[in-house]
PDB file of C-alpha atoms and ligand atoms in Angstrom:
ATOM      1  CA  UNK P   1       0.000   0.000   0.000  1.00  0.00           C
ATOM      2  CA  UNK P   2       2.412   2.626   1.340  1.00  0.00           C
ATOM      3  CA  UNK P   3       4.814   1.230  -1.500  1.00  0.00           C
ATOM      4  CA  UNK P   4       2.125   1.872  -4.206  1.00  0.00           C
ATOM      5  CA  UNK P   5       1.631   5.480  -2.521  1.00  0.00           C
ATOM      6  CA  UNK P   6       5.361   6.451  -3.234  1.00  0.00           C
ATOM      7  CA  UNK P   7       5.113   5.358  -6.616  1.00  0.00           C
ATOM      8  CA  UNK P   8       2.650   6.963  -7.446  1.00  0.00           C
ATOM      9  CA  UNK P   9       4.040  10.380  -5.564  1.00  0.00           C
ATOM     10  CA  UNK P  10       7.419   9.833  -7.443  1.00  0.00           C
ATOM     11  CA  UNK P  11       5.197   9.287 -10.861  1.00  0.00           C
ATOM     12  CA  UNK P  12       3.709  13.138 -10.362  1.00  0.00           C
ATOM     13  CA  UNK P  13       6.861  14.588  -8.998  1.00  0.00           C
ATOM     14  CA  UNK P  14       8.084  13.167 -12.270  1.00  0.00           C
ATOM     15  CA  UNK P  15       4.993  14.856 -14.517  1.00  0.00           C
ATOM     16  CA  UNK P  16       5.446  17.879 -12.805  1.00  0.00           C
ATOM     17  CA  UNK P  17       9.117  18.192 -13.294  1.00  0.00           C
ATOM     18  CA  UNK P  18       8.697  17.044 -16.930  1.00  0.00           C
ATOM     19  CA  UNK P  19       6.111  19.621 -17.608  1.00  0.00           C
ATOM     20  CA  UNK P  20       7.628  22.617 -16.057  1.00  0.00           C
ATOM     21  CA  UNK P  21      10.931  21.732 -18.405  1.00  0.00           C
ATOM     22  CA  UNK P  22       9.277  20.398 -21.375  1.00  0.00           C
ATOM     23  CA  UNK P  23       6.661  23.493 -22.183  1.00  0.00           C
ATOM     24  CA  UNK P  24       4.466  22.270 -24.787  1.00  0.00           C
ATOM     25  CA  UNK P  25       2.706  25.030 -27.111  1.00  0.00           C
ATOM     26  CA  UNK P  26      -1.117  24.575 -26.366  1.00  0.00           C
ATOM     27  CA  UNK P  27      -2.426  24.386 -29.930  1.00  0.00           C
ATOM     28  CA  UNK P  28      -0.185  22.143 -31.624  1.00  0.00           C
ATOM     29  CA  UNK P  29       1.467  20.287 -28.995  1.00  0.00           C
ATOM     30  CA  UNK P  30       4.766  21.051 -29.623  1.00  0.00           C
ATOM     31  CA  UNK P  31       7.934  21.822 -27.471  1.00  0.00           C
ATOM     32  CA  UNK P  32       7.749  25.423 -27.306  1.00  0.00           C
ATOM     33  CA  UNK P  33      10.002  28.085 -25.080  1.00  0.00           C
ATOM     34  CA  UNK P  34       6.598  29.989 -24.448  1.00  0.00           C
ATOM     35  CA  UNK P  35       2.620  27.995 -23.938  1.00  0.00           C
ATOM     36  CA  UNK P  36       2.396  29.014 -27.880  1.00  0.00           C
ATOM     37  CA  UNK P  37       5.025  28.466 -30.378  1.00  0.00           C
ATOM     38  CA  UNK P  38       5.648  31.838 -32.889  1.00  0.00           C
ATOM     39  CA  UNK P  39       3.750  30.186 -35.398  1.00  0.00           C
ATOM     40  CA  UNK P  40       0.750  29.301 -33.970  1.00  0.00           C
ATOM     41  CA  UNK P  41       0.946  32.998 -32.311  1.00  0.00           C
ATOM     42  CA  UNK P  42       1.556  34.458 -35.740  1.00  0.00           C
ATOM     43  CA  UNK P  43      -1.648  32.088 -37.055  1.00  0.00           C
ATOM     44  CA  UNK P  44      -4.157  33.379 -34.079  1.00  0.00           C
ATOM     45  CA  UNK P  45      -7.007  35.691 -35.453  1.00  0.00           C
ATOM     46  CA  UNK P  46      -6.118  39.680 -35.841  1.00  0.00           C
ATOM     47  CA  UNK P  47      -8.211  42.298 -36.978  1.00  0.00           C
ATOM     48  CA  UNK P  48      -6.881  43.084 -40.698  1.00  0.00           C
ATOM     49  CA  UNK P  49      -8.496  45.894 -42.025  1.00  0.00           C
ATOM     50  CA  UNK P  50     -10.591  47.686 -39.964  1.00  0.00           C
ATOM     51  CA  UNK P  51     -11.463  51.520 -39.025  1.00  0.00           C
ATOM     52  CA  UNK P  52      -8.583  53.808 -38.024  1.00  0.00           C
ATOM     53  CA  UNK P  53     -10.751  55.099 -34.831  1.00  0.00           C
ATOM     54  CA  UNK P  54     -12.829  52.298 -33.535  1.00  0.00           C
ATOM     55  CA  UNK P  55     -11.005  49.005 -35.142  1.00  0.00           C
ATOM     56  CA  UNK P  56     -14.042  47.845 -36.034  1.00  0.00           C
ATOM     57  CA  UNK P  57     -13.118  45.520 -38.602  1.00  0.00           C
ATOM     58  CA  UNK P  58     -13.678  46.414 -42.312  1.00  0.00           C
ATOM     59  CA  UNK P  59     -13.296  45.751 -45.724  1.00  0.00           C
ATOM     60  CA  UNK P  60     -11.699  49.111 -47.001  1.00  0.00           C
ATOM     61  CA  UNK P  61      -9.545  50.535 -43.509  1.00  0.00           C
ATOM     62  CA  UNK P  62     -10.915  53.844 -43.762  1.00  0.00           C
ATOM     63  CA  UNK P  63     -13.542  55.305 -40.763  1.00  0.00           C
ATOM     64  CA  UNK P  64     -16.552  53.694 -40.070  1.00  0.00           C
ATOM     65  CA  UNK P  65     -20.277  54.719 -41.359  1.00  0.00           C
ATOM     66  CA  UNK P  66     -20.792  54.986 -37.086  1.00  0.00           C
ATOM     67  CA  UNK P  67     -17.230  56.998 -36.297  1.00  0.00           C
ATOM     68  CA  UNK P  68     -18.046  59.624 -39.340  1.00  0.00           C
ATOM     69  CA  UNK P  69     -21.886  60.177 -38.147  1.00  0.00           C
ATOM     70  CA  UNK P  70     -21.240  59.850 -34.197  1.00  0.00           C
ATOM     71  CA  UNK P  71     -17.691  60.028 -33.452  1.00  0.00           C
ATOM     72  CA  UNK P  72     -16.241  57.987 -30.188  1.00  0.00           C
ATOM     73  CA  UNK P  73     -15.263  59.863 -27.259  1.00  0.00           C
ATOM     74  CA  UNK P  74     -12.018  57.907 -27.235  1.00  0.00           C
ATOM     75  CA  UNK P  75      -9.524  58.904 -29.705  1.00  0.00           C
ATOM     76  CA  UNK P  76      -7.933  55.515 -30.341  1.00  0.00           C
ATOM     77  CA  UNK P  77      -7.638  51.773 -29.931  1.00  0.00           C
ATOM     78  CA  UNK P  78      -4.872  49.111 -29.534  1.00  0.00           C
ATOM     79  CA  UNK P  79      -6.191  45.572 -30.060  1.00  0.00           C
ATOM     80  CA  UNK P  80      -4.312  42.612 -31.454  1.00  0.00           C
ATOM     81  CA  UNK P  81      -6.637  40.215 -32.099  1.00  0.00           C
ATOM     82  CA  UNK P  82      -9.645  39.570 -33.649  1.00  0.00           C
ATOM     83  CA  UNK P  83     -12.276  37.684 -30.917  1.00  0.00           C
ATOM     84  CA  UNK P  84     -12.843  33.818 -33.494  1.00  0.00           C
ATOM     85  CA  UNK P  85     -11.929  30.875 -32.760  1.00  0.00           C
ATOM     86  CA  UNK P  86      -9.290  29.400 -31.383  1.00  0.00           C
ATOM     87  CA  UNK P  87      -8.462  32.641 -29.778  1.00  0.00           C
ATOM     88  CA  UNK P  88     -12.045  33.039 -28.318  1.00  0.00           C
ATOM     89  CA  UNK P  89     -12.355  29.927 -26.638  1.00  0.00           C
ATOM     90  CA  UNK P  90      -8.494  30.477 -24.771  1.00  0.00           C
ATOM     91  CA  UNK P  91     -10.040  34.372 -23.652  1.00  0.00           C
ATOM     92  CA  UNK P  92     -13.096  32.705 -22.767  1.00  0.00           C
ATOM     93  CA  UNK P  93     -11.321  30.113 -20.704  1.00  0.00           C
ATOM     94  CA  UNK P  94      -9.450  32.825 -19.132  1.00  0.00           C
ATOM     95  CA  UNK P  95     -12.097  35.326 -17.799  1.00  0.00           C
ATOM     96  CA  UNK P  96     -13.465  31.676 -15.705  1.00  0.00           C
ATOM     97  CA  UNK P  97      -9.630  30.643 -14.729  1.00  0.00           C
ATOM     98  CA  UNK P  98      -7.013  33.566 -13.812  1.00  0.00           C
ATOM     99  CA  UNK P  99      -3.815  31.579 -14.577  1.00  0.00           C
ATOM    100  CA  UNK P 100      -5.055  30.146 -18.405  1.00  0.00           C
ATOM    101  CA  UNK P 101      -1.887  28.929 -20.284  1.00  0.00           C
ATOM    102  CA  UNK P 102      -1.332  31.269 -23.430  1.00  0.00           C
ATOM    103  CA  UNK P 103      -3.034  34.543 -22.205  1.00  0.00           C
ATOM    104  CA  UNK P 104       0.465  35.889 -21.351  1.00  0.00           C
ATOM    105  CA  UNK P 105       1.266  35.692 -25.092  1.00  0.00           C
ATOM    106  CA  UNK P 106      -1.767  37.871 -25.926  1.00  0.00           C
ATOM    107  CA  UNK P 107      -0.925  40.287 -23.145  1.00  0.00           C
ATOM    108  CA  UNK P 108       2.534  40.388 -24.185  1.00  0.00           C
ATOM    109  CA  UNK P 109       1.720  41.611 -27.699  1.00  0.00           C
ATOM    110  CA  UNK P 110      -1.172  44.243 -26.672  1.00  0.00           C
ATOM    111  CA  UNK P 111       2.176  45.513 -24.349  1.00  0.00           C
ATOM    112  CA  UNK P 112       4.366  45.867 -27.686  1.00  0.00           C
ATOM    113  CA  UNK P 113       1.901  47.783 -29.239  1.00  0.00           C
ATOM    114  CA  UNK P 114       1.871  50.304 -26.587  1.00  0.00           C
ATOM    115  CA  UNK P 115       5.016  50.379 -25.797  1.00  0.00           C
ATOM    116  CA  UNK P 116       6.141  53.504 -27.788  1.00  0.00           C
ATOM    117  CA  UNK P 117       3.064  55.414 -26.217  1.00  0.00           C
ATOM    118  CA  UNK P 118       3.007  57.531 -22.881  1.00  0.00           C
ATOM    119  CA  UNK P 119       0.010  57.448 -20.444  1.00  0.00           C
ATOM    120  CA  UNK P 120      -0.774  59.286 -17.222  1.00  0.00           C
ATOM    121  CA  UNK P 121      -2.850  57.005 -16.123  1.00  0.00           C
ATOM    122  CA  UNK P 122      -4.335  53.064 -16.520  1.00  0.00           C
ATOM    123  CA  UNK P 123      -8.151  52.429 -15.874  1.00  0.00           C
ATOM    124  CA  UNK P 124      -9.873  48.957 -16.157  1.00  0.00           C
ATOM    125  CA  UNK P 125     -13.670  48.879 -16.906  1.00  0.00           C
ATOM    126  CA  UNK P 126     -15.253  47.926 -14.373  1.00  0.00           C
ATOM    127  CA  UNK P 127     -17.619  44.746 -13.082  1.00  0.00           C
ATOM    128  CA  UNK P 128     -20.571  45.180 -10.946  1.00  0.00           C
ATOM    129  CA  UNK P 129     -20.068  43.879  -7.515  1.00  0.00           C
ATOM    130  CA  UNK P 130     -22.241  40.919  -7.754  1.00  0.00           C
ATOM    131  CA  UNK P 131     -20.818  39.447 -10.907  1.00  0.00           C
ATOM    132  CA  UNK P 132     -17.083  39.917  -9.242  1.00  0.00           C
ATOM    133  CA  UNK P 133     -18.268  38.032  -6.277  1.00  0.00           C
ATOM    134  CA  UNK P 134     -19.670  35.034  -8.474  1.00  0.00           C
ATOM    135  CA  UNK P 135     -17.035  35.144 -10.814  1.00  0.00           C
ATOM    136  CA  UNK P 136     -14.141  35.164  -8.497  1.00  0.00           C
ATOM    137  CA  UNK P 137     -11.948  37.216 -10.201  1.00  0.00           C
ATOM    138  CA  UNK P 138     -11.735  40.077 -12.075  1.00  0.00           C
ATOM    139  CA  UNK P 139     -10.025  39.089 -15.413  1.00  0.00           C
ATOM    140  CA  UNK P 140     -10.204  42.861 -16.690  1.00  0.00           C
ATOM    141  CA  UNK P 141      -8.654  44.617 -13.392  1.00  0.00           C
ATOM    142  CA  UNK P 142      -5.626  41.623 -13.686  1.00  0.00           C
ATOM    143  CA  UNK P 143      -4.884  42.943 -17.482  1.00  0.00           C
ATOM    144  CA  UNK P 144      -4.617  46.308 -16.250  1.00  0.00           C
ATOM    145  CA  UNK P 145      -2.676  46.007 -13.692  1.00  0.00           C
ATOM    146  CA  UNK P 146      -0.329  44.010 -15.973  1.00  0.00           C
ATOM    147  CA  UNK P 147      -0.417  46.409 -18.178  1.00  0.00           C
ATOM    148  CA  UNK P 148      -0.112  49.412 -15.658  1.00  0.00           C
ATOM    149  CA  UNK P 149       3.749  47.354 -14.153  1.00  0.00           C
ATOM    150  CA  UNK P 150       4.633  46.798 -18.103  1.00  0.00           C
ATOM    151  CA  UNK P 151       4.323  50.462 -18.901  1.00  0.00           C
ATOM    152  CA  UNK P 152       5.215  52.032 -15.746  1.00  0.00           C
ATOM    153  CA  UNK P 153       1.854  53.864 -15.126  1.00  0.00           C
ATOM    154  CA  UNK P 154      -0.095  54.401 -12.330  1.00  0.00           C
ATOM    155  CA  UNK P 155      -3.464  52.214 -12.057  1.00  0.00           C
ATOM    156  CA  UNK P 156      -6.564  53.905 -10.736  1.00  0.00           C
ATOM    157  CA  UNK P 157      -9.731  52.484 -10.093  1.00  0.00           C
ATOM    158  CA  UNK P 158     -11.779  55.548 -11.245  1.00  0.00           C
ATOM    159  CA  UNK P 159     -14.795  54.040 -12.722  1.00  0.00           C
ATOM    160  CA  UNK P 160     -17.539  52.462 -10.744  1.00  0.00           C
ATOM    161  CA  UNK P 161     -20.231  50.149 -12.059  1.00  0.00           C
ATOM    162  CA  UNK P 162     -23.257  51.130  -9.987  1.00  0.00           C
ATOM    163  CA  UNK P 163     -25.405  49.242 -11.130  1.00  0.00           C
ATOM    164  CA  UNK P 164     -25.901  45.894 -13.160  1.00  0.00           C
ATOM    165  CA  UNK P 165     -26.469  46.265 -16.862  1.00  0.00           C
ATOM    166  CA  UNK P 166     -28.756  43.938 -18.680  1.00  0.00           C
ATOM    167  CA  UNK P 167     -27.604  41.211 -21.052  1.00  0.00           C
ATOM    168  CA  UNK P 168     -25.819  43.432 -24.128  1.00  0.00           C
ATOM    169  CA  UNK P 169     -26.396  40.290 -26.956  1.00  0.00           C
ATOM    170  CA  UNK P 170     -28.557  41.007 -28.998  1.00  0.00           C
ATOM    171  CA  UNK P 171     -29.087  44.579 -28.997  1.00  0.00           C
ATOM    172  CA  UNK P 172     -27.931  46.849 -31.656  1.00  0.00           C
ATOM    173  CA  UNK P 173     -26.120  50.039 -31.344  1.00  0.00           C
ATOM    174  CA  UNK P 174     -28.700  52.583 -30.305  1.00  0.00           C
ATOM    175  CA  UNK P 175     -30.118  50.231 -27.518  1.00  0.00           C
ATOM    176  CA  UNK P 176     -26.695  49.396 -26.322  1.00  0.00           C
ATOM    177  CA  UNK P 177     -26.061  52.810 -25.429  1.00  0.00           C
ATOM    178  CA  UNK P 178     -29.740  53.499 -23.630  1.00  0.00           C
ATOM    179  CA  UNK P 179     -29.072  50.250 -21.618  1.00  0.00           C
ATOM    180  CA  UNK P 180     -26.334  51.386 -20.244  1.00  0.00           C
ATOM    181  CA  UNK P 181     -27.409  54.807 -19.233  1.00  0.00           C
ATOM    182  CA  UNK P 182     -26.560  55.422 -15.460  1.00  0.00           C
ATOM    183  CA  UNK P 183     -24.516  52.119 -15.260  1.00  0.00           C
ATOM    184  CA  UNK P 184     -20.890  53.990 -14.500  1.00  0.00           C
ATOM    185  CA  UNK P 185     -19.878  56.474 -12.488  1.00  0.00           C
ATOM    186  CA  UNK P 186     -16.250  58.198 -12.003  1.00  0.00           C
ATOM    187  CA  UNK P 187     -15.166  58.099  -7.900  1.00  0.00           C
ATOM    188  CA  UNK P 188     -15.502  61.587  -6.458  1.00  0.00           C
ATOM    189  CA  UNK P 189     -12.100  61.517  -4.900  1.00  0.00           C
ATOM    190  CA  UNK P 190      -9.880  60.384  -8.406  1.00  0.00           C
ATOM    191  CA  UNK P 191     -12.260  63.504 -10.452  1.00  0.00           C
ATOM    192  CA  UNK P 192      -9.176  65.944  -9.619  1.00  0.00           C
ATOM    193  CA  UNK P 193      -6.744  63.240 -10.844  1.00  0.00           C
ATOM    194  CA  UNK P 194      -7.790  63.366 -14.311  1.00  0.00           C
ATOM    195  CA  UNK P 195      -7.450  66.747 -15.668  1.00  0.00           C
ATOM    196  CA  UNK P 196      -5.535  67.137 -18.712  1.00  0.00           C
ATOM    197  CA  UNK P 197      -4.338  63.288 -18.199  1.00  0.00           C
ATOM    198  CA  UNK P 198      -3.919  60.795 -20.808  1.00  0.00           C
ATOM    199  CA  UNK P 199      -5.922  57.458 -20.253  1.00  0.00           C
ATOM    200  CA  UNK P 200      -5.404  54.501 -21.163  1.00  0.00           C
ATOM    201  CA  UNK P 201      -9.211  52.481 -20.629  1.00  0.00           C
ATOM    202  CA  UNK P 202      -8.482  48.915 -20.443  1.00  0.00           C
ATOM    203  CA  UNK P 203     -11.283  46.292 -21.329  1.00  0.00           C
ATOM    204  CA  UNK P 204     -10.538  42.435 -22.030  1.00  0.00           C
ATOM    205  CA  UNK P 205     -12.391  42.077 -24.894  1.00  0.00           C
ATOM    206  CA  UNK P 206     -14.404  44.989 -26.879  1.00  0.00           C
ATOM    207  CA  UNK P 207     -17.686  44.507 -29.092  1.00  0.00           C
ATOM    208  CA  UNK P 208     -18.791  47.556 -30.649  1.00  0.00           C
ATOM    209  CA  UNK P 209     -17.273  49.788 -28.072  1.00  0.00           C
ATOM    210  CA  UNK P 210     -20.575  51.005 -26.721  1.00  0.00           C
ATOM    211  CA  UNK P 211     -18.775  50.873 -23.143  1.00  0.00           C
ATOM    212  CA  UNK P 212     -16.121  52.118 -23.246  1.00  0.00           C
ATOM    213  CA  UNK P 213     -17.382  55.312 -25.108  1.00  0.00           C
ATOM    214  CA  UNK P 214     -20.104  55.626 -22.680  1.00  0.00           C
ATOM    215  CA  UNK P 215     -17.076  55.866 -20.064  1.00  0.00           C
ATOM    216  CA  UNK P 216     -14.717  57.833 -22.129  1.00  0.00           C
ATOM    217  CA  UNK P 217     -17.436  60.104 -22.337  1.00  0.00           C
ATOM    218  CA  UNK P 218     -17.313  60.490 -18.032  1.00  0.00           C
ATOM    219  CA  UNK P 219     -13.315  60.227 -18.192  1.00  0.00           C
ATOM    220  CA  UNK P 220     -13.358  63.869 -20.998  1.00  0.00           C
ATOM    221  CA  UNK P 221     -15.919  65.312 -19.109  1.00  0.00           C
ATOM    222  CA  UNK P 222     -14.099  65.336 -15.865  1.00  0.00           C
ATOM    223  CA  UNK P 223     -11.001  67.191 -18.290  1.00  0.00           C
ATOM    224  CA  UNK P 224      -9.002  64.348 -19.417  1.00  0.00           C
ATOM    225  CA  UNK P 225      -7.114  64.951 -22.359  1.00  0.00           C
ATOM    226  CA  UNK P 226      -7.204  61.857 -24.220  1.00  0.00           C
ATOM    227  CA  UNK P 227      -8.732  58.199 -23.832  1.00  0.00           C
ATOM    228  CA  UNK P 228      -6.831  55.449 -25.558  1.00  0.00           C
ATOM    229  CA  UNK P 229      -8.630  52.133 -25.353  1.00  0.00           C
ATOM    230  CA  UNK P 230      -6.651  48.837 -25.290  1.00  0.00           C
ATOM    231  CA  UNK P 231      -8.432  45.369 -25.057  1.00  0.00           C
ATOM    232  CA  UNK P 232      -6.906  41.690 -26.203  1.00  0.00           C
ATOM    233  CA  UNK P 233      -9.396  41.274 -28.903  1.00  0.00           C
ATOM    234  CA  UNK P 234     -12.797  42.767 -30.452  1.00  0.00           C
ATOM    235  CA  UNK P 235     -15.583  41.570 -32.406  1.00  0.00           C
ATOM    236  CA  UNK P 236     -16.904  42.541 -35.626  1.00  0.00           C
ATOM    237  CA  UNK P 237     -19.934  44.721 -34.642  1.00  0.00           C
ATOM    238  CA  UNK P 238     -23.500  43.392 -35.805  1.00  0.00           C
ATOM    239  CA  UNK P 239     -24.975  46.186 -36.546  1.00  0.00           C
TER     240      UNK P 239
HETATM  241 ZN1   ZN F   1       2.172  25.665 -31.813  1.00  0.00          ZN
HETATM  242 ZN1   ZN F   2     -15.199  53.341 -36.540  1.00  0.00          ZN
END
């Protein structure tokens, strides 16, 4: 019995040893330095063309129909990827289980897009309280703060979600933005912080940006200068 117990013990000591010197890339299995090899990295879903102010993906890479009529409140936005599978399914993965194999591949690369940027100050989008506390963590706050260390910028929790907002599938634009009326609110005491600062808004995933101009629109209100969005991936808008 006990000799079948140390066998077994020695058998994961050995899996475990094996593993954490033998990384395999995720996708194709390989032995990889990082948990995905360059070239499945290089053959992961980005945006292609899409519009200079909102990313939504096009066909032509000039402004949107949406950003010409109704201009965004933020002035730009860094995303790498394009939310399809497989790249979905690993973010999707990741907003259940903080330390999902991979992700620090996709953070890496949103990082060496900003790099050559300057920002005053980092601010994740908020969750409401109740779907933090049932979710466990808050996958959104975690890039931020990654990305706040990697850039050497302060992180501020500015935004508040006050309330919840209802399911956003399957509404288009217009209702999007009415749903969300009165959902976020900027913390009294950080208001003085943002004057004439340049923000970078951090969300994990973007769809047609409804949020995040909704809260860009609080963040240049209370004086800040600019609002640069960065999220991991985005989704081609429905409507
Ligand atoms: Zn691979
Ligand atoms: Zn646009």
């Amino acid at each position: 019995m006990l000799t079948t117990y140390f066998r077994q013990s020695t058998t994961s000591i050995i899996k475990v040893y094996k593993s954490l010197l033998n990384i395999q890339c995720i996708y194709c299995l390989q032995d990889s330095v990082n948990n995905i090899c360059p070239d499945c990295l290089d053959a992961l879903p980005t945006l292609g063309q899409h519009c200079p102010k909102c990313s939504e993906p096009n066909h032509h890479g000039q402004l949107c129909g949406h950003c010409l009529k109704n201009p965004p409140a933020f002035d730009e936005v860094f995303c790498p990827f394009a939310y399809q599978p497989p790249l979905s399914d690993l973010i999707h993965r990741w907003k259940n289980r903080p330390h999902t194999l991979g992700v620090e591949l996709l953070v890496q690369r949103l990082v060496d897009n900003l790099s050559e940027h300057t920002f005053d100050r980092v601010i994740p989008v908020p969750y409401y309280w109740r779907k933090l506390l049932k979710r466990g963590h808050n996958p959104v706050r975690a890039l931020a703060k990654q990305l706040s260390q990697q850039l050497h910028t302060q992180l501020l929790d500015a935004v508040i979600r006050v309330k919840p907002v209802q399911d956003q599938q399957g509404l288009d634009r217009k209702q999007r933005l009415q749903n969300l009326r009165g959902v976020f609110e900027l913390k009294a005491k950080y208001k003085p912080q943002l004057r004439h600062n340049n923000i970078l808004l951090v969300d994990d995933v973007v769809t047609t940006g409804a949020t995040c101009n909704h809260i860009s629109k609080l963040l240049k209100a209370a004086g800040a200068q600019s609002i640069t969005l960065a999220c991991l991936a985005r989704t081609p808008a429905k409507s």
